[in-house]
Structure formats: C-alpha cells, structure tokens
Amino acid sequence: QVQLVESGGGLVQAGGSLRLSCAASGSIRSINTMGWYRQALGKQRELVAQISRSGTTNYAVYVKDRFTISRDNAENSVYLQMNSLKPDDTAIYYCHCVATTSYWALTNAWGQGTQVTVSS
C-alpha cells in the first residue's frame, strides 16, 4: 500500500507564489509517474502537471510557464512550484502517483488534498 501526504497549500493574493510538496511512503519498490491534479468547487478533477521517473514533464496548457513540477526520486517526493497565481487556480490540489509495490503490484495512489485559495 502507498500513502501520499501533501503540504504547502494556503491563501495567497493574485500574483503570488506557493510551493506544494508531496511525500510517498509505504510498501514501495519504485514510483513511476508522479503528478498533481486539482478540483475546483463544482468542477471535475483535472490534471495540472506530471513528471516521469526520468524527469519528463507534462503540463496543462493553463499552467504552463507559471507552474514547475519536480521530484526527488531518493525521497519519493514530488513538488509543484506555482508562480503568478490567479483566482482561477483556486482549488483542492491532489498528489498522485503510479507505483510498483514491494509485492510487484502496480497501484495508483492519491493524497488527501491540500487547499489553494487565490484572492483577487
């Protein structure tokens, strides 16, 4: 079983920055893709950014050039640096990973979510 714990959310004014962190723990053999999703009130969960184990990144068009995803494979952690935040970025942000467990099972794991609120 894989657990993800996020931190770093909060309230910020438009134009400000926040850095989200997520650490994975549990029966992990390796972590493949790690990423961040978000869900605004009344909307579906959507991809924000993903990063492969080798460092290849993929961003949603609405955050490209403002957000940067990175990871630390040794620490089983992923980060999201968010700059130039807009009120539309207000949402609960969820960490996600695809991992191979110690029992060679492939599993999807989600964090509990962290609230990001951007005031205008």
Coordinates of C-alpha atoms in Angstrom, one line a residue:
Q1 CA 0.0 0.0 0.0
V2 CA 1.2 3.5 -0.9
Q3 CA 0.3 6.7 1.1
L4 CA 0.8 10.2 -0.2
V5 CA 0.9 13.2 2.1
E6 CA 0.7 16.8 0.7
S7 CA 1.7 20.0 2.3
G8 CA 2.1 23.7 1.3
G9 CA -1.3 24.9 0.4
G10 CA -2.8 28.1 1.7
L11 CA -4.2 31.5 0.9
V12 CA -2.3 33.9 -1.3
Q13 CA -3.0 37.0 -3.3
A14 CA -3.2 37.0 -7.0
G15 CA 0.3 37.2 -8.5
G16 CA 1.8 35.4 -5.5
S17 CA 3.5 32.0 -5.2
L18 CA 3.1 28.8 -3.4
R19 CA 5.1 25.6 -3.3
L20 CA 3.3 22.3 -2.8
S21 CA 5.1 19.2 -1.6
C22 CA 4.1 15.5 -1.5
A23 CA 5.9 12.6 0.0
A24 CA 5.1 9.0 -0.7
S25 CA 5.6 6.2 1.8
G26 CA 4.6 2.5 2.3
S27 CA 5.5 -0.7 0.5
I28 CA 7.1 0.9 -2.5
R29 CA 9.5 -0.8 -4.8
S30 CA 9.6 2.1 -7.3
I31 CA 7.5 5.1 -8.3
N32 CA 6.8 5.7 -12.0
T33 CA 4.8 8.8 -12.8
M34 CA 4.1 11.4 -10.1
G35 CA 1.8 14.3 -10.6
W36 CA -0.6 17.0 -9.4
Y37 CA -4.3 17.3 -10.1
R38 CA -6.8 19.9 -8.9
Q39 CA -10.5 20.1 -8.4
A40 CA -12.3 23.4 -8.1
L41 CA -15.7 23.7 -6.5
G42 CA -18.4 22.2 -8.8
K43 CA -15.8 21.1 -11.4
Q44 CA -14.2 17.8 -12.3
R45 CA -10.7 16.9 -11.2
E46 CA -8.2 17.8 -13.8
L47 CA -4.5 17.3 -14.5
V48 CA -2.1 20.1 -13.6
A49 CA 1.3 18.5 -14.2
Q50 CA 3.0 15.2 -14.4
I51 CA 6.6 14.0 -14.2
S52 CA 8.1 10.7 -15.1
R53 CA 10.8 8.9 -13.2
S54 CA 13.4 10.1 -15.7
G55 CA 12.2 13.7 -15.4
T56 CA 10.0 14.2 -18.5
T57 CA 7.3 16.7 -17.7
N58 CA 3.8 17.3 -19.0
Y59 CA 1.7 20.4 -18.1
A60 CA -1.8 21.5 -18.6
V61 CA -1.9 24.5 -21.0
Y62 CA -3.4 26.8 -18.4
V63 CA -0.4 26.4 -16.0
K64 CA 2.4 26.1 -18.5
D65 CA 5.1 28.8 -17.9
R66 CA 3.7 29.5 -14.4
F67 CA 4.0 26.2 -12.6
T68 CA 7.0 23.9 -12.4
I69 CA 6.9 20.3 -11.3
S70 CA 9.9 18.5 -9.9
R71 CA 10.7 15.3 -8.0
D72 CA 13.3 13.7 -5.8
N73 CA 13.4 10.0 -6.5
A74 CA 15.6 9.3 -3.5
E75 CA 13.0 10.8 -1.2
N76 CA 9.9 9.6 -3.2
S77 CA 8.7 13.2 -3.3
V78 CA 7.2 15.5 -5.8
Y79 CA 6.9 19.3 -5.7
L80 CA 4.9 21.9 -7.5
Q81 CA 6.2 25.5 -7.6
M82 CA 3.3 27.8 -8.5
N83 CA 4.0 31.3 -9.6
S84 CA 1.9 34.1 -10.9
L85 CA -1.2 32.6 -9.3
K86 CA -4.6 33.6 -10.4
P87 CA -8.0 33.4 -8.7
D88 CA -8.9 30.6 -11.3
D89 CA -6.1 28.5 -9.7
T90 CA -8.2 28.2 -6.5
A91 CA -8.9 24.5 -5.9
I92 CA -8.0 21.5 -3.9
Y93 CA -4.7 20.1 -5.2
Y94 CA -4.2 16.4 -5.1
C95 CA -0.9 14.5 -5.4
H96 CA -1.0 11.3 -7.4
C97 CA 1.5 8.6 -8.3
V98 CA 1.7 5.3 -10.1
A99 CA 3.9 3.0 -8.1
T100 CA 5.1 -0.6 -8.1
T101 CA 4.7 -2.0 -4.6
S102 CA 7.1 -4.4 -2.8
Y103 CA 4.8 -7.2 -4.0
W104 CA 5.2 -6.2 -7.6
A105 CA 1.7 -4.8 -7.9
L106 CA 1.1 -1.7 -9.9
T107 CA -1.0 0.8 -8.0
N108 CA -2.5 4.3 -8.2
A109 CA -2.3 6.4 -5.1
W110 CA -3.9 9.7 -4.2
G111 CA -3.2 12.2 -1.4
Q112 CA -5.8 13.7 0.8
G113 CA -5.6 17.0 -1.0
T114 CA -4.5 20.5 0.0
Q115 CA -6.5 23.7 -0.4
V116 CA -5.1 26.5 -2.5
T117 CA -7.0 29.8 -2.4
V118 CA -6.0 32.8 -4.5
S119 CA -7.7 36.0 -3.7
S120 CA -8.1 38.8 -6.2

